[in-house]
PDB file of C-alpha atoms in Angstrom:
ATOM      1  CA  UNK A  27      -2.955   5.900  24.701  1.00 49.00           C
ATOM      2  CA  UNK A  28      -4.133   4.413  21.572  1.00 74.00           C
ATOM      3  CA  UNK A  29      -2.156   2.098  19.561  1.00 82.00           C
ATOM      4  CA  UNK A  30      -2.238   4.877  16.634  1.00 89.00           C
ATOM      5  CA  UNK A  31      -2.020   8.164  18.815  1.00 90.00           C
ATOM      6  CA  UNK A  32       0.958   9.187  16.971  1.00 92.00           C
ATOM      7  CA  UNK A  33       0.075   9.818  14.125  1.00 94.00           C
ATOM      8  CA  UNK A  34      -2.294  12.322  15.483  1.00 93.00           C
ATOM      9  CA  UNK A  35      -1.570  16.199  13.816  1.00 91.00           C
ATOM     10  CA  UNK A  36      -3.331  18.421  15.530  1.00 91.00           C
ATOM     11  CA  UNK A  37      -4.101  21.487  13.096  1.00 90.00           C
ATOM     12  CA  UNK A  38      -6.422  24.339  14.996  1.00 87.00           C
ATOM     13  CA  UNK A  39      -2.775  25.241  16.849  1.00 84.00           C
ATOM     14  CA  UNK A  40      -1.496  26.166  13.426  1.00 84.00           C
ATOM     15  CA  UNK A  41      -1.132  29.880  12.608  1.00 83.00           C
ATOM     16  CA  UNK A  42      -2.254  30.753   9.077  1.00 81.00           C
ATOM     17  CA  UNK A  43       0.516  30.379   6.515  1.00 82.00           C
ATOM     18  CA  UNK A  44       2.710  27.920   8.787  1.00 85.00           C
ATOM     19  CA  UNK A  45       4.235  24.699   7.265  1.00 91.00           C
ATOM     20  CA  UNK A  46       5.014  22.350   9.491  1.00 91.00           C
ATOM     21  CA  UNK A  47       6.716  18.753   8.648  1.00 94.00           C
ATOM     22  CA  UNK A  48       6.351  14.834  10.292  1.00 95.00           C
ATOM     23  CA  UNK A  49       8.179  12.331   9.281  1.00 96.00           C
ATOM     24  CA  UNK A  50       6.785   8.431  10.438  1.00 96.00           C
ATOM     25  CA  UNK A  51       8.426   5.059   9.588  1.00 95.00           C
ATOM     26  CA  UNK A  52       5.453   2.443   8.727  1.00 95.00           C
ATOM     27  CA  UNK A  53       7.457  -0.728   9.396  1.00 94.00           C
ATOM     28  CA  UNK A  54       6.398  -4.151  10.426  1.00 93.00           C
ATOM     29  CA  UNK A  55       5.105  -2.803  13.670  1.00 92.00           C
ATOM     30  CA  UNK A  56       2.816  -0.554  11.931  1.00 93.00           C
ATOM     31  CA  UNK A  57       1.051  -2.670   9.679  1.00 91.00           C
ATOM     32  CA  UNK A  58       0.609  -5.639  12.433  1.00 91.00           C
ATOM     33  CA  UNK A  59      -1.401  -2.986  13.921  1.00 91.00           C
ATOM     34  CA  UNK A  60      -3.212  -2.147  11.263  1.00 88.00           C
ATOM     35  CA  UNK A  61      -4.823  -5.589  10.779  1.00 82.00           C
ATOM     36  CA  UNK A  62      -5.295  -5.804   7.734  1.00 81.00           C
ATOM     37  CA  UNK A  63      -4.336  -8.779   5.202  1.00 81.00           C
ATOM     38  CA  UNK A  64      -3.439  -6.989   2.001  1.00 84.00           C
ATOM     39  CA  UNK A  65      -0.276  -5.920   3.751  1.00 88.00           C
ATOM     40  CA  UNK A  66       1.924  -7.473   6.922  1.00 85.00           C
ATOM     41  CA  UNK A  67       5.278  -6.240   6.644  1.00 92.00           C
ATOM     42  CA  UNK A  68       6.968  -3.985   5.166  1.00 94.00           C
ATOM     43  CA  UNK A  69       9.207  -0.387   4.923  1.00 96.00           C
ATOM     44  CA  UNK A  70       8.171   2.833   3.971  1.00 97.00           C
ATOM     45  CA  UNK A  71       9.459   5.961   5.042  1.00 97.00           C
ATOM     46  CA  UNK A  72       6.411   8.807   5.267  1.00 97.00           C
ATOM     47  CA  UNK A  73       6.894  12.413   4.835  1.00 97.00           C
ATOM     48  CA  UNK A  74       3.935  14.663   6.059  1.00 96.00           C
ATOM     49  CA  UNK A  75       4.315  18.362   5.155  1.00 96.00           C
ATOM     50  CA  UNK A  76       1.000  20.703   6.681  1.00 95.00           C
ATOM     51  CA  UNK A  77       0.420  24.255   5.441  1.00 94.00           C
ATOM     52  CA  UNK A  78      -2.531  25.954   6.325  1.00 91.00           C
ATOM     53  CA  UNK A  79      -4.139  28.373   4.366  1.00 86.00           C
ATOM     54  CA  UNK A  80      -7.357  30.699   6.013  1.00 82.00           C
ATOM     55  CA  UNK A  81      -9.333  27.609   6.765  1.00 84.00           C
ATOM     56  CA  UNK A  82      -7.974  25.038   4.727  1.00 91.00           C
ATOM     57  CA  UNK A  83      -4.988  22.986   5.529  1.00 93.00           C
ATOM     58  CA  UNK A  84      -3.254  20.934   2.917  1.00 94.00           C
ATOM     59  CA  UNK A  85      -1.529  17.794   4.037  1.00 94.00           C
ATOM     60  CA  UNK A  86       1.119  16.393   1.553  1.00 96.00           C
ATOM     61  CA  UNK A  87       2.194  13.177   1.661  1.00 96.00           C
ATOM     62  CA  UNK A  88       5.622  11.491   0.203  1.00 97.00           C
ATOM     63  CA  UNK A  89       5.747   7.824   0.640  1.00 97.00           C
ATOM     64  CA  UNK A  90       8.932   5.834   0.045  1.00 96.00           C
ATOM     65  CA  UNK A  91       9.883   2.290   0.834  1.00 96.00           C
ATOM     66  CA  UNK A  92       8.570  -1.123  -0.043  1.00 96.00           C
ATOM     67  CA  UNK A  93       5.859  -4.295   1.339  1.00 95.00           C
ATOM     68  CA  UNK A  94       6.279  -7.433   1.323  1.00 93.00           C
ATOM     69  CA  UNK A  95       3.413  -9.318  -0.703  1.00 92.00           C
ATOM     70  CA  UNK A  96       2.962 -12.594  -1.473  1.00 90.00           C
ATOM     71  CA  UNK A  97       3.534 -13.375  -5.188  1.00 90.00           C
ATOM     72  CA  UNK A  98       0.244 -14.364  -7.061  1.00 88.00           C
ATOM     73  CA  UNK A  99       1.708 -16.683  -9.114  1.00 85.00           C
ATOM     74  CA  UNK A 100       3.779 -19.001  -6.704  1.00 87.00           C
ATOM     75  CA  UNK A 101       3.016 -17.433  -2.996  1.00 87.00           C
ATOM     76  CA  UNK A 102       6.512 -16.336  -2.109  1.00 89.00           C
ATOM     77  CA  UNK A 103       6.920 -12.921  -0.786  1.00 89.00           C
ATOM     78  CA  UNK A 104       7.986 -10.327  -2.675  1.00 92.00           C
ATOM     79  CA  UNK A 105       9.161  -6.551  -2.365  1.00 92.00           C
ATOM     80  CA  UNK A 106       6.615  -4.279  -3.603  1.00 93.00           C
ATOM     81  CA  UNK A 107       8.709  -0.680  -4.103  1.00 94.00           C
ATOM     82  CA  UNK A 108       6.442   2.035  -2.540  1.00 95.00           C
ATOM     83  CA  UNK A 109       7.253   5.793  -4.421  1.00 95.00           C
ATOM     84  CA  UNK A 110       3.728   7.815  -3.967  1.00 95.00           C
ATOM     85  CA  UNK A 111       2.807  11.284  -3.302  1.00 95.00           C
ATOM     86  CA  UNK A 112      -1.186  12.834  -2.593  1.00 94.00           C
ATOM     87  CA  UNK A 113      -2.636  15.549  -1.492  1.00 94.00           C
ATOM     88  CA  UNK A 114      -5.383  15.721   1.027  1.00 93.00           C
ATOM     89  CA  UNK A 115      -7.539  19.149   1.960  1.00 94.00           C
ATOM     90  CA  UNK A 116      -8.672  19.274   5.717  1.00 94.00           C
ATOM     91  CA  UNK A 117     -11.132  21.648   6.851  1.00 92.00           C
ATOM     92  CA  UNK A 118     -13.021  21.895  10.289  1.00 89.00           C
ATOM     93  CA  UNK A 119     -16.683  21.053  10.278  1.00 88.00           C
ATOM     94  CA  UNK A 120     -18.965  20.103  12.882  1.00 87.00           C
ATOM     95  CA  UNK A 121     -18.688  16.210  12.470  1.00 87.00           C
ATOM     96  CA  UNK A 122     -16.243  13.944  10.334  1.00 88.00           C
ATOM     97  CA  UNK A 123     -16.743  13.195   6.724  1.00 88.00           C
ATOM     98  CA  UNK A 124     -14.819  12.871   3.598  1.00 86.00           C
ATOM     99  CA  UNK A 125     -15.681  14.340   0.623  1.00 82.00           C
ATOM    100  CA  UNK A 126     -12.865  12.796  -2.345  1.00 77.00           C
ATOM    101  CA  UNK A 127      -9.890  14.919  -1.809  1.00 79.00           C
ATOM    102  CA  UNK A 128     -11.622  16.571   1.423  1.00 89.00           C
ATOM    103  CA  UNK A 129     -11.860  15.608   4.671  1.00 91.00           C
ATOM    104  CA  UNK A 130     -14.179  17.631   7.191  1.00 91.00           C
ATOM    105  CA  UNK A 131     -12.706  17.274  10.980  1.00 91.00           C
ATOM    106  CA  UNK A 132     -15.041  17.908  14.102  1.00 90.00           C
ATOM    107  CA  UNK A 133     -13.375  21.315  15.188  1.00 87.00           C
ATOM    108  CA  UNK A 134     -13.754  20.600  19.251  1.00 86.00           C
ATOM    109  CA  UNK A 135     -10.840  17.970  18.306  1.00 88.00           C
ATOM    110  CA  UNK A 136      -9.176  19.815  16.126  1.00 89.00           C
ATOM    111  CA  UNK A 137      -6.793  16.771  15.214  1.00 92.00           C
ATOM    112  CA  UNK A 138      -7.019  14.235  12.191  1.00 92.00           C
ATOM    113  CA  UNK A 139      -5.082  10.704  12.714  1.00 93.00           C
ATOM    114  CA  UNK A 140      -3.547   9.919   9.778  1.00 94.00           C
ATOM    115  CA  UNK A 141      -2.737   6.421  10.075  1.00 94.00           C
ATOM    116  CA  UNK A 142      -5.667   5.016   7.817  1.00 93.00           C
ATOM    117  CA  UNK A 143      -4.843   7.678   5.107  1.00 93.00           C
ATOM    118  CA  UNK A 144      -1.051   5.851   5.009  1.00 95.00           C
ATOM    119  CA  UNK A 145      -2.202   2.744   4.641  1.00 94.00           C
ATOM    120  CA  UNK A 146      -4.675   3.703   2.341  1.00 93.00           C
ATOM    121  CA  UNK A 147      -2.212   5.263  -0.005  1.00 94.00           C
ATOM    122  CA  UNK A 148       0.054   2.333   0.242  1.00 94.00           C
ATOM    123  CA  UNK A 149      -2.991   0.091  -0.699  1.00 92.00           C
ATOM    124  CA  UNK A 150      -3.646   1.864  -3.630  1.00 90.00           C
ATOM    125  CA  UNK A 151       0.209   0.912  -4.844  1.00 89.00           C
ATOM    126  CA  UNK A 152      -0.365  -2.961  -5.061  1.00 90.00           C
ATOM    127  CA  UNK A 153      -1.407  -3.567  -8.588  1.00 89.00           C
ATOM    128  CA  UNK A 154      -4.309  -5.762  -9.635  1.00 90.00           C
ATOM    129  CA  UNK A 155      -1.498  -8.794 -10.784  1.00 90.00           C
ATOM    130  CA  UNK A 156       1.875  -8.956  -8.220  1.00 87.00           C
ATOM    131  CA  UNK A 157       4.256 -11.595  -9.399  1.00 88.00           C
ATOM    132  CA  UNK A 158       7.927 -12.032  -9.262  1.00 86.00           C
ATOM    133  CA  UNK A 159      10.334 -10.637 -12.198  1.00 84.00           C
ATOM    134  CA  UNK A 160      10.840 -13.240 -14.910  1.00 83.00           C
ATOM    135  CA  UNK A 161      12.805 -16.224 -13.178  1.00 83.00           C
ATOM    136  CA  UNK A 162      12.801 -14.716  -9.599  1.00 84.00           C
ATOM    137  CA  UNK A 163       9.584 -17.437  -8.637  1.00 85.00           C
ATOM    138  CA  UNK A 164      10.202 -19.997  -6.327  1.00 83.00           C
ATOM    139  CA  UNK A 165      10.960 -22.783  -9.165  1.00 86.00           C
ATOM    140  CA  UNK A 166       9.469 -25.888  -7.220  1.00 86.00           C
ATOM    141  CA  UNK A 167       6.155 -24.327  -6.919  1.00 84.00           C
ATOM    142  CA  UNK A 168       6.113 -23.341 -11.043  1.00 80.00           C
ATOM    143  CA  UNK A 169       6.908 -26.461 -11.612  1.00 83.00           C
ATOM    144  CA  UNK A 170       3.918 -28.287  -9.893  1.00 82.00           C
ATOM    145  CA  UNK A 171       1.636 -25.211 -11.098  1.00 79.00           C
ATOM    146  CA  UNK A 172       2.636 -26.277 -14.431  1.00 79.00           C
ATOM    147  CA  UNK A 173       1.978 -30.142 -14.507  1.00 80.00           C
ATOM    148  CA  UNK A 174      -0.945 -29.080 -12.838  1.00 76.00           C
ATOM    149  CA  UNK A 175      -1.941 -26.894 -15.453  1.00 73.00           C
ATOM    150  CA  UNK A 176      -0.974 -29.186 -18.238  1.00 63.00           C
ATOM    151  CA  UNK A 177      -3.681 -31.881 -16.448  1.00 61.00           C
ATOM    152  CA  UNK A 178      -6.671 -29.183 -16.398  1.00 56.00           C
ATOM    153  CA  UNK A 179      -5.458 -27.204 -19.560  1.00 52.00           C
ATOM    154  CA  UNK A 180      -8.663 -28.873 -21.761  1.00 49.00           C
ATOM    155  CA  UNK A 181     -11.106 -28.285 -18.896  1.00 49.00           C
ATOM    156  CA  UNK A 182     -10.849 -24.331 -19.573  1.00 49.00           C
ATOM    157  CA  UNK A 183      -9.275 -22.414 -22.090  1.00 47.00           C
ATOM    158  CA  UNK A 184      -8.675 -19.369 -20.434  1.00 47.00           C
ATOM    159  CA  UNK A 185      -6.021 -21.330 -18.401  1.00 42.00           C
ATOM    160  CA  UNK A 186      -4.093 -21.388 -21.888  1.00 45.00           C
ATOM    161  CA  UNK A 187      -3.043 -17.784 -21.948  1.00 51.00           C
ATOM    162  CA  UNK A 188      -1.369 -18.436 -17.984  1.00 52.00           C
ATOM    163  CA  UNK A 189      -0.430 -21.851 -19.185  1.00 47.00           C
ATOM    164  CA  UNK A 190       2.338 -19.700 -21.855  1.00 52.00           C
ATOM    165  CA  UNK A 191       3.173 -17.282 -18.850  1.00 55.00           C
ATOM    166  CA  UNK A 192       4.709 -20.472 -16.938  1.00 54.00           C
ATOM    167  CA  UNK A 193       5.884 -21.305 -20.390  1.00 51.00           C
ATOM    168  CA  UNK A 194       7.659 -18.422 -20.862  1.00 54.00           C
ATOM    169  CA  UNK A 195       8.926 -18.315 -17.500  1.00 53.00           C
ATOM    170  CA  UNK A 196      10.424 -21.468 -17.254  1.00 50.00           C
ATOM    171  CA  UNK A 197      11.959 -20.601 -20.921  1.00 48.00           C
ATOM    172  CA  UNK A 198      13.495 -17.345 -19.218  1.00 46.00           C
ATOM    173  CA  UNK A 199      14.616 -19.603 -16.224  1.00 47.00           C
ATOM    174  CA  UNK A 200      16.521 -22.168 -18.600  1.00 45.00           C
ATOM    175  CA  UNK A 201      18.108 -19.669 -20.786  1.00 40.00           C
ATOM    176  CA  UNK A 202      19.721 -17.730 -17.125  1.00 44.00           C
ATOM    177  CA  UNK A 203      20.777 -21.644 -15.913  1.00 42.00           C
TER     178      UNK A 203
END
């Protein structure tokens, strides 16, 4: 048994015109075995739905939940909320291949594993910049960023423009105390 076996669908047994649902939970479990360091824990709830159609079979997915990711700014975690849908078209070939939207299955298996796909889709969730709501940073680490940052501030300029984000988050931080 392989560590990702269930999240195998196995499509030639589908009849033409059948929809058939599976429903996973990608928790902590999951994404320890995925290996990967963009994401370690984490909650999402995933909602396969399969209809074939002559040939082609169109998996839906429906992710809901959240990751944990480390803030950029001061390197706590933070929840990430996960709402996504795709759409992915599966067809049987000879040998595996994707194609954008398409995926081409060997049809002596008969079965795509999913498991990649999910992660993939959750991936494609964390934007470029994750940082903590305004005031939600760990406040000892903003405040050594920013004495730091004050001490290199005339050794680059572009540090300026993040210099006023701590700015403004400290601001936000006094105003709330």
């Amino acid at each position: 048994m392989t560590k990702f076996e269930q999240y195998n669908i196995v499509l030639k047994d589908l009849a033409a015109g059948t929809v058939s649902t599976f429903e996973y939970t990608l928790d902590d479990v999951f994404f320890k075995k995925i290996d990967s360091p963009e994401v370690q824990r984490g909650n999402v709830k995933a909602t396969v739905t399969v209809r074939k159609k002559n040939d082609t079979f169109e998996l839906s997915f429906n992710l809901g939940g959240y990751i944990l990711i480390p803030c950029d700014r001061c390197l706590d975690d933070m929840e990430l909320p996960i709402d996504y849908q795709e759409k992915l078209l599966v067809k049987m070939g000879e040998k595996f291949s994707e194609d954008g939207e398409t995926v081409i299955i060997p049809e002596l298996e008969g079965a795509i594993n999913i498991a990649w796909f999910l992660y993939e889709f959750i991936i494609l969730n964390i934007p470029i910049k994750h940082v903590h709501q305004p005031g939600q940073c760990n406040k000892a680490m903003i405040s050594k960023l920013k004495k730091h940052m004050a001490r290199s501030r005339s050794e680059e300029d572009d540090d300026e423009n993040a210099l006023l984000d701590l700015d403004d988050e400290l601001d936000l931080e006094s105003v709330e105390e």
